[in-house]
Tab-separated table of C-alpha atoms and ligand atoms in Angstrom:
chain	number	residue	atom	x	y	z
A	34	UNK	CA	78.845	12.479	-50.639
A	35	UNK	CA	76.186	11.326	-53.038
A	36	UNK	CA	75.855	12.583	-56.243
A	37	UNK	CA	73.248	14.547	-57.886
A	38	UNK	CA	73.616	14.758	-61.271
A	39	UNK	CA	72.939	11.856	-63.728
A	40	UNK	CA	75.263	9.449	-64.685
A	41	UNK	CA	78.550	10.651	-63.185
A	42	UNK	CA	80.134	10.159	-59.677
A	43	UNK	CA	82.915	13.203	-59.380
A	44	UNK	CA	83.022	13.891	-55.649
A	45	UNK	CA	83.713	17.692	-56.513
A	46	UNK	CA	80.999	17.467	-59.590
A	47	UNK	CA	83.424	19.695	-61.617
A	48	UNK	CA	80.769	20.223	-64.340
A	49	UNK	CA	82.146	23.080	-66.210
A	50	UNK	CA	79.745	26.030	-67.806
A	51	UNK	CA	79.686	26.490	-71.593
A	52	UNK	CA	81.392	29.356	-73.145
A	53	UNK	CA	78.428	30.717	-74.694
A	54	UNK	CA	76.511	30.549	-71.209
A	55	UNK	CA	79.174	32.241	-69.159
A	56	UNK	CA	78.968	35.323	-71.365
A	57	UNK	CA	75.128	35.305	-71.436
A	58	UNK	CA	75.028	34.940	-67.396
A	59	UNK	CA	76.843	38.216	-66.840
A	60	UNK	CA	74.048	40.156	-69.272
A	61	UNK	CA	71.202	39.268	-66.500
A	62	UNK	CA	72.930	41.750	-64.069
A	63	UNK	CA	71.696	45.308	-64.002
A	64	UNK	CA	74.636	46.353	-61.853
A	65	UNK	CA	77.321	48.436	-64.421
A	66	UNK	CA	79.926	49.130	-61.994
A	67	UNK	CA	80.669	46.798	-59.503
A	68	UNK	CA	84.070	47.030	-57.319
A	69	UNK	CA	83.793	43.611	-55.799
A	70	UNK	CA	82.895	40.410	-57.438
A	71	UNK	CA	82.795	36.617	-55.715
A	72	UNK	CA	83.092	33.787	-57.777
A	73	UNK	CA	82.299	30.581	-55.496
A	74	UNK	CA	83.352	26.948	-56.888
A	75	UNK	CA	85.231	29.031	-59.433
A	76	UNK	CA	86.313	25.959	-61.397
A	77	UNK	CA	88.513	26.864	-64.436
A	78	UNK	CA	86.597	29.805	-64.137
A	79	UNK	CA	84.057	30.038	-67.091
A	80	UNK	CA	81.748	32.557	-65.109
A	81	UNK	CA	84.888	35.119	-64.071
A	82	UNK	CA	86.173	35.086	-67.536
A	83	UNK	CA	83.262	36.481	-68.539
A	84	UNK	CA	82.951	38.912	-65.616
A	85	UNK	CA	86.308	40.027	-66.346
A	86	UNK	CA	85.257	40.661	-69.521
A	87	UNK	CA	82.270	42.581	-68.397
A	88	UNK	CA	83.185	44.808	-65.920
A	89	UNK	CA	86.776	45.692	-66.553
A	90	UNK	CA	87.462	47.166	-63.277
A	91	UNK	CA	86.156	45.182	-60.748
A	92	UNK	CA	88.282	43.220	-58.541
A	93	UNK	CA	87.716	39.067	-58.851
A	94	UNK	CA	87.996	36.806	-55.952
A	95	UNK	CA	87.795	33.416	-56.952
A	96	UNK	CA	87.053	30.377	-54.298
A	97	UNK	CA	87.283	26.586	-55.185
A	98	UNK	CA	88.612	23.506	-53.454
A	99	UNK	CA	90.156	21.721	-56.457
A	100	UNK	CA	94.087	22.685	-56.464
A	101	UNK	CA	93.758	21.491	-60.799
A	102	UNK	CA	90.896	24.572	-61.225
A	103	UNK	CA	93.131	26.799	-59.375
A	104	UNK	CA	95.767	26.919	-61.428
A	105	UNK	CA	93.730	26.825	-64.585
A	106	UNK	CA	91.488	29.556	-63.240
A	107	UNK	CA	94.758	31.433	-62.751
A	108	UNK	CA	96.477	30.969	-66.146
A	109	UNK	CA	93.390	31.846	-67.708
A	110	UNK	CA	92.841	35.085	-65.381
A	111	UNK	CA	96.105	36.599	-66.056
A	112	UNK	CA	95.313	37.265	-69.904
A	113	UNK	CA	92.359	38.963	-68.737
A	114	UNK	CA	92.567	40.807	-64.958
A	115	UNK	CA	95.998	39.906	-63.823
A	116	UNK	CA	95.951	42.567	-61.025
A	117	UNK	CA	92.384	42.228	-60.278
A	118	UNK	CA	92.330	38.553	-59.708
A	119	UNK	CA	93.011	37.003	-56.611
A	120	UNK	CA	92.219	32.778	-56.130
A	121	UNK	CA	91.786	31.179	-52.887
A	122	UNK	CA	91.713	27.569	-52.588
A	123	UNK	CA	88.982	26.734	-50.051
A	124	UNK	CA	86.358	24.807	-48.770
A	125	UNK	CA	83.837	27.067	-49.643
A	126	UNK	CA	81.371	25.646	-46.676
A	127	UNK	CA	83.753	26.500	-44.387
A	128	UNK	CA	81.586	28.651	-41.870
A	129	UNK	CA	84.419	30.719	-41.352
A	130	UNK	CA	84.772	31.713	-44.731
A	131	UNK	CA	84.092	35.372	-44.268
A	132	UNK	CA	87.071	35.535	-41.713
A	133	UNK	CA	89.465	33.985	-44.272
A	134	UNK	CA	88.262	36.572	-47.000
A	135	UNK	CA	88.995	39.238	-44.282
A	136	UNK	CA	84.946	40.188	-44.040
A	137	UNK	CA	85.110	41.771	-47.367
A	138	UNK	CA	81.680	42.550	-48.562
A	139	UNK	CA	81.101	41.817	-52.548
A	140	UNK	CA	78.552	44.044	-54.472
A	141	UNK	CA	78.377	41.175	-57.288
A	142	UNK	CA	78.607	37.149	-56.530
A	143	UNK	CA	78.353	34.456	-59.512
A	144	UNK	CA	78.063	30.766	-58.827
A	145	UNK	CA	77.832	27.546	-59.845
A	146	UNK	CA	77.418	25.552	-57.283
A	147	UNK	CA	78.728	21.603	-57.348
A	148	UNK	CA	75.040	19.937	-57.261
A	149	UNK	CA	75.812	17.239	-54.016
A	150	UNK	CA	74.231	15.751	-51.097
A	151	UNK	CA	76.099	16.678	-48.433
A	152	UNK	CA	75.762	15.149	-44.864
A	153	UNK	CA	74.985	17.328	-42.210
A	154	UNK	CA	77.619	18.994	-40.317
A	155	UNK	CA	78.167	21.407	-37.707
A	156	UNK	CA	78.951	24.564	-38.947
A	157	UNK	CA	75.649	24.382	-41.786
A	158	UNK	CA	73.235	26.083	-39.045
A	159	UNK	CA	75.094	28.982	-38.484
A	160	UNK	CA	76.174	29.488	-42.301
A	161	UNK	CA	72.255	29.357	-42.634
A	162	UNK	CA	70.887	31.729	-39.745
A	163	UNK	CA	73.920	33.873	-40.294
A	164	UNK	CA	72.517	34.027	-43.897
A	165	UNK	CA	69.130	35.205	-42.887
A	166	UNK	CA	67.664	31.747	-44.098
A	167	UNK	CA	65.906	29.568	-41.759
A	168	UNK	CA	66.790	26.009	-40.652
A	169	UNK	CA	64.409	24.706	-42.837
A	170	UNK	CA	65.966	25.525	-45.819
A	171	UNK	CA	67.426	22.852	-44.970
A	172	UNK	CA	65.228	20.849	-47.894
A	173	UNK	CA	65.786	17.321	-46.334
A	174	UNK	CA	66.224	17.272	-42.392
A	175	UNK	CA	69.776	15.690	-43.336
A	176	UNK	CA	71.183	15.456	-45.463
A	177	UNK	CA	71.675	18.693	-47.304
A	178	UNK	CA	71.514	19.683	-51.159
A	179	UNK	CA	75.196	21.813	-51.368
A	180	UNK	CA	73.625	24.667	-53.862
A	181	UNK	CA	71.102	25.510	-50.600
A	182	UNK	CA	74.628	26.268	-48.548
A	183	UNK	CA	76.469	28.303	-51.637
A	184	UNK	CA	73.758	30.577	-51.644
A	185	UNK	CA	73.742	30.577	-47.922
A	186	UNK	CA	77.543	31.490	-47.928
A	187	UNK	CA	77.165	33.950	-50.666
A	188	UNK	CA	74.622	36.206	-48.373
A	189	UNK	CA	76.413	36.129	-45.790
A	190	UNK	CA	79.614	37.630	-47.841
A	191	UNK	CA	77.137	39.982	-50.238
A	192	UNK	CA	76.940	43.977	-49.355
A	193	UNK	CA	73.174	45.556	-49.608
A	194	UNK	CA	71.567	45.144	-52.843
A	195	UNK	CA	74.317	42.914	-54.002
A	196	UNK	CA	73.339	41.613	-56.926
A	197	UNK	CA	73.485	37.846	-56.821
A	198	UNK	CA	73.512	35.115	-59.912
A	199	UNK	CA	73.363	31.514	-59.049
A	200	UNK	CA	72.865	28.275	-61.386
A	201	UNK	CA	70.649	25.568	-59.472
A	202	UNK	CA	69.359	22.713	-60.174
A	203	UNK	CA	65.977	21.978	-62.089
A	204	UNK	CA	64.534	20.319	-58.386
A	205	UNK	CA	65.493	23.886	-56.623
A	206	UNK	CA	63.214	25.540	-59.015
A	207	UNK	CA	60.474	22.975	-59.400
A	208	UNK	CA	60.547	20.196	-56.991
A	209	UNK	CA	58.055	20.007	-54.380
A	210	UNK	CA	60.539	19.279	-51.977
A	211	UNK	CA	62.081	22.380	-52.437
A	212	UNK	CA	58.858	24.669	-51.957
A	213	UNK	CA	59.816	26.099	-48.439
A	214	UNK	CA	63.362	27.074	-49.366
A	215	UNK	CA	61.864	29.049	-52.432
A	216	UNK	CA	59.149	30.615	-49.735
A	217	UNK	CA	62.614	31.576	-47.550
A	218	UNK	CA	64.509	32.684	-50.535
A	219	UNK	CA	61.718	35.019	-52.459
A	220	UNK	CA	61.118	36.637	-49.034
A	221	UNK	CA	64.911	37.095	-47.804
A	222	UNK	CA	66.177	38.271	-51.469
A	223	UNK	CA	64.561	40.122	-54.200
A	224	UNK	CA	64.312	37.820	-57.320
A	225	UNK	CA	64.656	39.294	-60.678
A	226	UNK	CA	64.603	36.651	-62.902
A	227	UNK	CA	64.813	32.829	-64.046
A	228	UNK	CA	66.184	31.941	-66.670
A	229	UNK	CA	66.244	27.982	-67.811
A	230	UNK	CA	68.978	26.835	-69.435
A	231	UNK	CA	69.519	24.498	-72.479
A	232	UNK	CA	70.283	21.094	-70.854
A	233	UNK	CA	73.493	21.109	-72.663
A	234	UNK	CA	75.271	23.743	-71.116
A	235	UNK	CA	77.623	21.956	-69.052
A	236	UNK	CA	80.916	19.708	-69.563
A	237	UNK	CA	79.736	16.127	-69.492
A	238	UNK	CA	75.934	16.309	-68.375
A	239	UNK	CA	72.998	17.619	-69.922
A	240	UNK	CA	71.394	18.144	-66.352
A	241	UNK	CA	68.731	20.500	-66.535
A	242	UNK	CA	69.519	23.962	-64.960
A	243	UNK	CA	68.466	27.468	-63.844
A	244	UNK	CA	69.819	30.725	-63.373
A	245	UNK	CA	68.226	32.460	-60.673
A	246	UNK	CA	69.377	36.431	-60.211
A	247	UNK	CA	68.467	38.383	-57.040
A	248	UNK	CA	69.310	41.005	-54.957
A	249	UNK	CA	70.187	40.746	-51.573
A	250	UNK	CA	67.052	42.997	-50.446
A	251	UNK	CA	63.855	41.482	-48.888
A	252	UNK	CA	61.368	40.435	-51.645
A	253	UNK	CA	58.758	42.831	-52.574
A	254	UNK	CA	56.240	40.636	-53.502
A	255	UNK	CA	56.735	41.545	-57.157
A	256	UNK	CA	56.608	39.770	-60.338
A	257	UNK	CA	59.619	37.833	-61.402
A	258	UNK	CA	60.573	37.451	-65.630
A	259	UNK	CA	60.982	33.818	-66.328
A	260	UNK	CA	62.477	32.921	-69.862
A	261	UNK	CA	64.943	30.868	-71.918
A	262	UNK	CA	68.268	30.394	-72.951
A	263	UNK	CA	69.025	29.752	-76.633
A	264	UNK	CA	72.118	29.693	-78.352
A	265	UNK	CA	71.310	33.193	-79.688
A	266	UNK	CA	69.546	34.691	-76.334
A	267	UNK	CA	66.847	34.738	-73.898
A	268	UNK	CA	63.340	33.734	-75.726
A	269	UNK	CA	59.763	33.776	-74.747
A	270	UNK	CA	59.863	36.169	-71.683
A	271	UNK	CA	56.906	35.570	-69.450
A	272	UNK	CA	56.724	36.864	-66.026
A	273	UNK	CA	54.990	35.344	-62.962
A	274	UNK	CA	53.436	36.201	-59.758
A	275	UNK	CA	55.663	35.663	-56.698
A	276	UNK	CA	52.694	33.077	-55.198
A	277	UNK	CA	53.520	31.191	-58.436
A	278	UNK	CA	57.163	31.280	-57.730
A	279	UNK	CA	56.845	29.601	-54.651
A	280	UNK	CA	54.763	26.890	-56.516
A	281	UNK	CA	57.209	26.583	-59.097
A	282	UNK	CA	60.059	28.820	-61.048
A	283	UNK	CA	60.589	27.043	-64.057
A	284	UNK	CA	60.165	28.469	-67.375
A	285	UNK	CA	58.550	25.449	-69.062
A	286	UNK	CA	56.113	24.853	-66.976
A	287	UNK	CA	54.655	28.698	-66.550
A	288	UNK	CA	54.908	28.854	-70.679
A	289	UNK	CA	50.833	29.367	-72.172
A	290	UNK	CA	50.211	26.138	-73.819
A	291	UNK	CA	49.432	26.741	-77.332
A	292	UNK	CA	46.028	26.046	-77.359
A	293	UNK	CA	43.186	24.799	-79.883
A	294	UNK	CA	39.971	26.030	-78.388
A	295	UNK	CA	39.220	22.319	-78.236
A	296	UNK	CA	37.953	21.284	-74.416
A	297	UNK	CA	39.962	19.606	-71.793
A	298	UNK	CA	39.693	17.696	-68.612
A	299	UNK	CA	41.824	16.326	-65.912
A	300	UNK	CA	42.289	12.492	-64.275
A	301	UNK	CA	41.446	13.723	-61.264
A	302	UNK	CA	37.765	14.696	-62.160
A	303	UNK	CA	36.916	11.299	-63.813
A	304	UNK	CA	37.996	8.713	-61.317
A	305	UNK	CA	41.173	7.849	-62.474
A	306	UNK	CA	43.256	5.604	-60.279
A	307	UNK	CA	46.930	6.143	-60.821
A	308	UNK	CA	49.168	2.664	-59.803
A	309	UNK	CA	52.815	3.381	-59.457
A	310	UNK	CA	54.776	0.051	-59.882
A	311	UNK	CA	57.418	-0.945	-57.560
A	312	UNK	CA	59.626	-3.339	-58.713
A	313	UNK	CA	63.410	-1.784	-58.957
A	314	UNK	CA	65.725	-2.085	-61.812
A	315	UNK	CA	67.475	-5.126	-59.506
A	316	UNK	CA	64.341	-6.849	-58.822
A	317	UNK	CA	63.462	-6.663	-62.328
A	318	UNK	CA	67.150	-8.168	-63.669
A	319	UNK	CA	66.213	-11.260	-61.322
A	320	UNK	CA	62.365	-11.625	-61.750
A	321	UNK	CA	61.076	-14.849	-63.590
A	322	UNK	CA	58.292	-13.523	-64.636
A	323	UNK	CA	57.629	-10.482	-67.350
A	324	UNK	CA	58.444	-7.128	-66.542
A	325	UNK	CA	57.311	-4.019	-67.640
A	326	UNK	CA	60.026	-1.557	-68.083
A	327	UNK	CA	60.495	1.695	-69.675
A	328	UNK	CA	62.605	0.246	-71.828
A	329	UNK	CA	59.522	-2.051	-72.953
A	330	UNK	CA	57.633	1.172	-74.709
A	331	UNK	CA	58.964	0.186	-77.764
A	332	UNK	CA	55.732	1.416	-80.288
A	333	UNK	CA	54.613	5.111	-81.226
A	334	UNK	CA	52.934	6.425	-78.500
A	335	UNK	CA	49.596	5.526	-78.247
A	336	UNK	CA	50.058	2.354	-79.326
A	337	UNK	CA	48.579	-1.543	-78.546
A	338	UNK	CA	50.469	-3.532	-76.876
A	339	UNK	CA	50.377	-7.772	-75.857
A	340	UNK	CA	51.944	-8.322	-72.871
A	341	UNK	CA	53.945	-11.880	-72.694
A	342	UNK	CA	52.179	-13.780	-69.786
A	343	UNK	CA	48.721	-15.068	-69.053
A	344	UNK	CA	49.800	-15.594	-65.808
A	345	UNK	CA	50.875	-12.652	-63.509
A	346	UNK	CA	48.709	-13.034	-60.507
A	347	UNK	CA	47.127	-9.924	-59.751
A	348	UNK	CA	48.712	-6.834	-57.844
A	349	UNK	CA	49.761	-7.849	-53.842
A	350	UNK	CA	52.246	-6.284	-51.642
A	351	UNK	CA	55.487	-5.415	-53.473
A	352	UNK	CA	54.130	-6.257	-57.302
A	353	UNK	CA	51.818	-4.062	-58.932
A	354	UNK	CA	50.818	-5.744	-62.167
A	355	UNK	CA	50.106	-4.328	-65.899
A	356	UNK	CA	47.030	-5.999	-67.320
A	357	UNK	CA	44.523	-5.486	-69.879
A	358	UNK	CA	43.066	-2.293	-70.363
A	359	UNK	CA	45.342	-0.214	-68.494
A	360	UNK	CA	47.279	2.493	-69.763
A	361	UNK	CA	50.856	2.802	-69.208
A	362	UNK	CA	52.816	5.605	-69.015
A	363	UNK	CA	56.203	6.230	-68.132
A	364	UNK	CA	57.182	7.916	-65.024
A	365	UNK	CA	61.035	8.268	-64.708
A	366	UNK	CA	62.371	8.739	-68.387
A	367	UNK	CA	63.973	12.023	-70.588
A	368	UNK	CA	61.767	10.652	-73.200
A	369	UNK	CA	58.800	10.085	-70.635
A	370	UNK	CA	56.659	12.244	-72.633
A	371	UNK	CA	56.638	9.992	-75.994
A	372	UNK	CA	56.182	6.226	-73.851
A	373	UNK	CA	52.868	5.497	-73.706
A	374	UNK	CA	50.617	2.450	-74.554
A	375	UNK	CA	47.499	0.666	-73.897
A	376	UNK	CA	47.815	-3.341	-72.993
A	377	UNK	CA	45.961	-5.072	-75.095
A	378	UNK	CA	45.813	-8.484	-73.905
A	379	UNK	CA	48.616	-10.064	-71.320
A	380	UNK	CA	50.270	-9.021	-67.958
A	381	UNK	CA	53.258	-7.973	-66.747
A	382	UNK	CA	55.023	-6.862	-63.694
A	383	UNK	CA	55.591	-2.586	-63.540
A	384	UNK	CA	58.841	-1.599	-62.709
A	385	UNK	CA	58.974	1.316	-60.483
A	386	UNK	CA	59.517	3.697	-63.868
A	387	UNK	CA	56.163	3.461	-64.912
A	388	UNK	CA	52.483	4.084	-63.741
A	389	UNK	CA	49.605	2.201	-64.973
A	390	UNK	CA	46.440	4.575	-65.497
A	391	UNK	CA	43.256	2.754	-65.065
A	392	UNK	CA	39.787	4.737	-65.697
A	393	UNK	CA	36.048	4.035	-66.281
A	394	UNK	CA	36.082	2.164	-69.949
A	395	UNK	CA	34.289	5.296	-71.794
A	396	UNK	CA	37.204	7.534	-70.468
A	397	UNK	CA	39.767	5.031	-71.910
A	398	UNK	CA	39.875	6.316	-75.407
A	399	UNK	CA	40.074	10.099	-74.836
A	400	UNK	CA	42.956	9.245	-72.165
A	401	UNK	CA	44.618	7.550	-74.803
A	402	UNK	CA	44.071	9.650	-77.431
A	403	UNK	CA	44.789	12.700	-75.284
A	404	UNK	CA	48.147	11.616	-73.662
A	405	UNK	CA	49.703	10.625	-77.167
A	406	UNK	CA	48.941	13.804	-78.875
A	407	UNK	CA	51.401	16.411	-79.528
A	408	UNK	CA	49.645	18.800	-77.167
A	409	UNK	CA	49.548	15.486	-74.756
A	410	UNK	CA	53.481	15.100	-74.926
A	411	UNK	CA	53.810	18.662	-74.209
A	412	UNK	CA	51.490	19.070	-71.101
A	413	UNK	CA	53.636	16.093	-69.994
A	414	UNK	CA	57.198	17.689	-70.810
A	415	UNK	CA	55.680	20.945	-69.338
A	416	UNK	CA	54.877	18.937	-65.956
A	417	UNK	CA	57.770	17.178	-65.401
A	418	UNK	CA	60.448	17.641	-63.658
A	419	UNK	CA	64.399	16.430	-63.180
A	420	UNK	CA	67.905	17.272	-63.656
A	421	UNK	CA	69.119	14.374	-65.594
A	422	UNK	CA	66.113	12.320	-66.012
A	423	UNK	CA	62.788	13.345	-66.166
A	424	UNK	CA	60.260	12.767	-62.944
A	425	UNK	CA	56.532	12.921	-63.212
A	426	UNK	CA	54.525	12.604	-59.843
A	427	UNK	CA	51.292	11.233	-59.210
A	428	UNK	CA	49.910	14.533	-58.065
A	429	UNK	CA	50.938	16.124	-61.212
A	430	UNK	CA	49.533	13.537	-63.663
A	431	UNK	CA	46.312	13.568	-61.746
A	432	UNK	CA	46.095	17.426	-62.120
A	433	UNK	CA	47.516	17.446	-65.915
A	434	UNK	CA	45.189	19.617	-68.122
A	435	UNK	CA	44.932	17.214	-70.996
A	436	UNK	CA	42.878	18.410	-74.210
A	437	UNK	CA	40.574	16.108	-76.041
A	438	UNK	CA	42.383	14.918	-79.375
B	207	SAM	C1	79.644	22.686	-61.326
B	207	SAM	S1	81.322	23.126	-61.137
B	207	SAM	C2	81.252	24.790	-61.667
B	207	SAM	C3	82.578	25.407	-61.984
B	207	SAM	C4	82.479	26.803	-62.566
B	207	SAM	N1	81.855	27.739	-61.652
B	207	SAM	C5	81.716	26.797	-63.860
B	207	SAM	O1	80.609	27.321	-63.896
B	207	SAM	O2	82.233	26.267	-64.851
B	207	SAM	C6	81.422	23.206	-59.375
B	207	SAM	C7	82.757	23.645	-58.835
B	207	SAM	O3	82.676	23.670	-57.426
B	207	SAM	C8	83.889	23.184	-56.875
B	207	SAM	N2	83.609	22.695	-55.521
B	207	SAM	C9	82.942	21.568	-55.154
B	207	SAM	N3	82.848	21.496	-53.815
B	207	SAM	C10	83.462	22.617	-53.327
B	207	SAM	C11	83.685	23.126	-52.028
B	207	SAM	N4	83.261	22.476	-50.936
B	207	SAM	N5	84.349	24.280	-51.907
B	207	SAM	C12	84.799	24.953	-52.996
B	207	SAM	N6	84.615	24.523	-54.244
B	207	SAM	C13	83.939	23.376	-54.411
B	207	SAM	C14	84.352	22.116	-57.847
B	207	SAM	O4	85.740	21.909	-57.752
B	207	SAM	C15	83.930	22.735	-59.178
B	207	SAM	O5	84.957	23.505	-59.733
């Protein structure tokens, strides 16, 4: 299994929910009296507690592999829903997963899925078509991102108009790679709303995450409310077309920039040439010559820089090289939207974290100017996307609306 979130390698990725979000996650449903509710990848059960807490007479049903969450789920539970609690331990991608929960239908599912790679295996295609989602939700041919298959697994077990809360991944909601499962999902389910989450919300990550409620209906076509989690609530509720959905979900990005009336214009439309460097963190350990690093932006943005060597040949196969005049900008980074610089004099070789912008000389200025200003760094944070890190694509940059500072 490989491991999606940043900087931790738990097979299970037991990356428990925050108190505060558990009890905000069960105030997005509509549904006041629901008889049934599925909890899948329970853990120690931060998202029952607080549906125990919510709907007082529902029966739980709580699924997770891990025999430690089980019992923890099922100390906590007893203080709460004794009676109404039952845990399984299961695999939850077990296609026959219905069987062992006897076919029950739930009217209310929460989940947090474990955010994995999984390898294909047999089994996945039916838990997919039985779900009403096509093989190509599948968002890689193989392998497969786990949170696509909890949802998957969840259909299949919901009752009509089961109302359905899920917390994915930043790349579900906004990666590019992800487009034709969010085309599958807004037309199988009705989406109600999307809700980004404070990147701290999780034991031992600050992965960037969504909540995305539906209802196991076919999509209308409708809007869908996007907003915000903050410590005290949902803020700056926006709502989007369901053609925008598809493009992208998240909040951050859909947000109105605050603007100043002053004009803007984009990379694409004055023959900017965007050069991605290649060199990876190993390469650049070894390298004997200078490397440029995102670790190297070490000025305000905006800022002059010299670059150590007079010598880097120019770019070739497998070395794209920084050199005078270009602008670099960071492209894998949380802090990508505050590293970038203009070289001065020198070279360098680019590490495959950061682009080098290179534009007609009378652009250079305002593309300076423009990506270090505050309204710069936020068209950049808006743009990007990542669960851990930050990601900004070449397609992106070269659409970015930048203003003229
Ligand atoms: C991100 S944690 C979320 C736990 C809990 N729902 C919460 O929000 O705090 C993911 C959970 O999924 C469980 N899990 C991972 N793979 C699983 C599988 N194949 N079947 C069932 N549970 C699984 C892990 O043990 C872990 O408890």
């Amino acid at each position: 299994m490989l491991h999606a979130y940043a900087g931790t390698r738990d097979p299970l990725a037991r990356h428990y929910t925050a108190e505060f979000v558990g009890s905000r996650f069960v105030d997005l449903f509509d549904r006041e009296h629901p008889a049934g509710i599925l909890d899948l990848g329970s853990g120690g059960g931060a998202l029952s507690l607080a549906a125990a807490r919510r709907w007082t007479a529902a029966d739980i049903v709580t699924v997770d592999v891990d025999q430690q969450a089980g019992a923890r789920i099922c100390d906590s539970m007893r203080l709460v829903a004794d009676r109404r609690h039952t845990h399984l331990q299961l695999d939850a991608l077990d296609e026959d997963l219905p069987a062992r929960l006897a076919h029950r239908s739930f009217d209310v599912a929460l989940c947090n899925p474990p955010y994995l790679t999984l390898p294909w295996r047999q089994g996945f295609d039916r838990i997919l078509s039985e779900a009403g989602l096509p093989r190509e939700a599948r968002r890689n041919p193989s392998p497969v991102a786990a949170e696509t298959l909890f949802v998957a697994q969840i259909l299949r077990m919901a009752g009509r108009r089961a109302e359905i809360g899920v917390i994915v991944p930043d790349g579900l909601v906004s990666g590019r790679r992800a487009r034709s499962f969010r085309r599958s999902l807004l037309s199988r389910v009705s989406v109600s709303c999307v809700i980004q989450l404070p990147r701290r919300s999780f034991s031992g990550t600050d992965a960037q995450a969504h909540i995305v409620v539906f209802r196991n209906e076919p999509g209308g076509g409708g809007d869908i409310e996007l907003a915000r989690l903050g410590e005290d609530g949902l803020r700056e509720p926006i709502r989007i077309s369901w053609e925008a959905a598809e493009n992208r979900m998240d909040h951050e990005f859909h947000l109105p920039r605050r603007t100043s009336g002053r004009s803007t214009f984009r990379l694409c439309d004055i023959g900017a040439e965007i050069v991605r460097g290649n060199l990876s963190s190993a390469e650049a350990r070894s390298a004997t010559q200078p490397v440029f690093h995102t670790t190297s932006f070490r000025k305000a943005p905006g800022a002059s820089v010299e670059l150590r060597s007079d010598f880097c040949a120019d770019d070739r196969v497998g070395r794209r090289v920084a050199r005078a005049g270009d602008i670099l900008l960071a492209r894998v980074d949380r802090n990508l939207h505050r590293k970038v610089c203009q070289v001065a004099a020198g070279s360098a070789i680019l590490s495959d974290c950061v682009y080098a912008i290179r534009v007609p000389n009378r652009w250079k200025r305002a593309v300076l100017n423009a990506l270090s200003s505050p309204s710069g760094s936020e068209a950049l944070l808006k743009t990007s996307r990542g669960v851990g890190a930050r990601m900004l694509s070449k397609a992106d940059l070269l659409e970015l609306e930048l203003e003229v500072a």
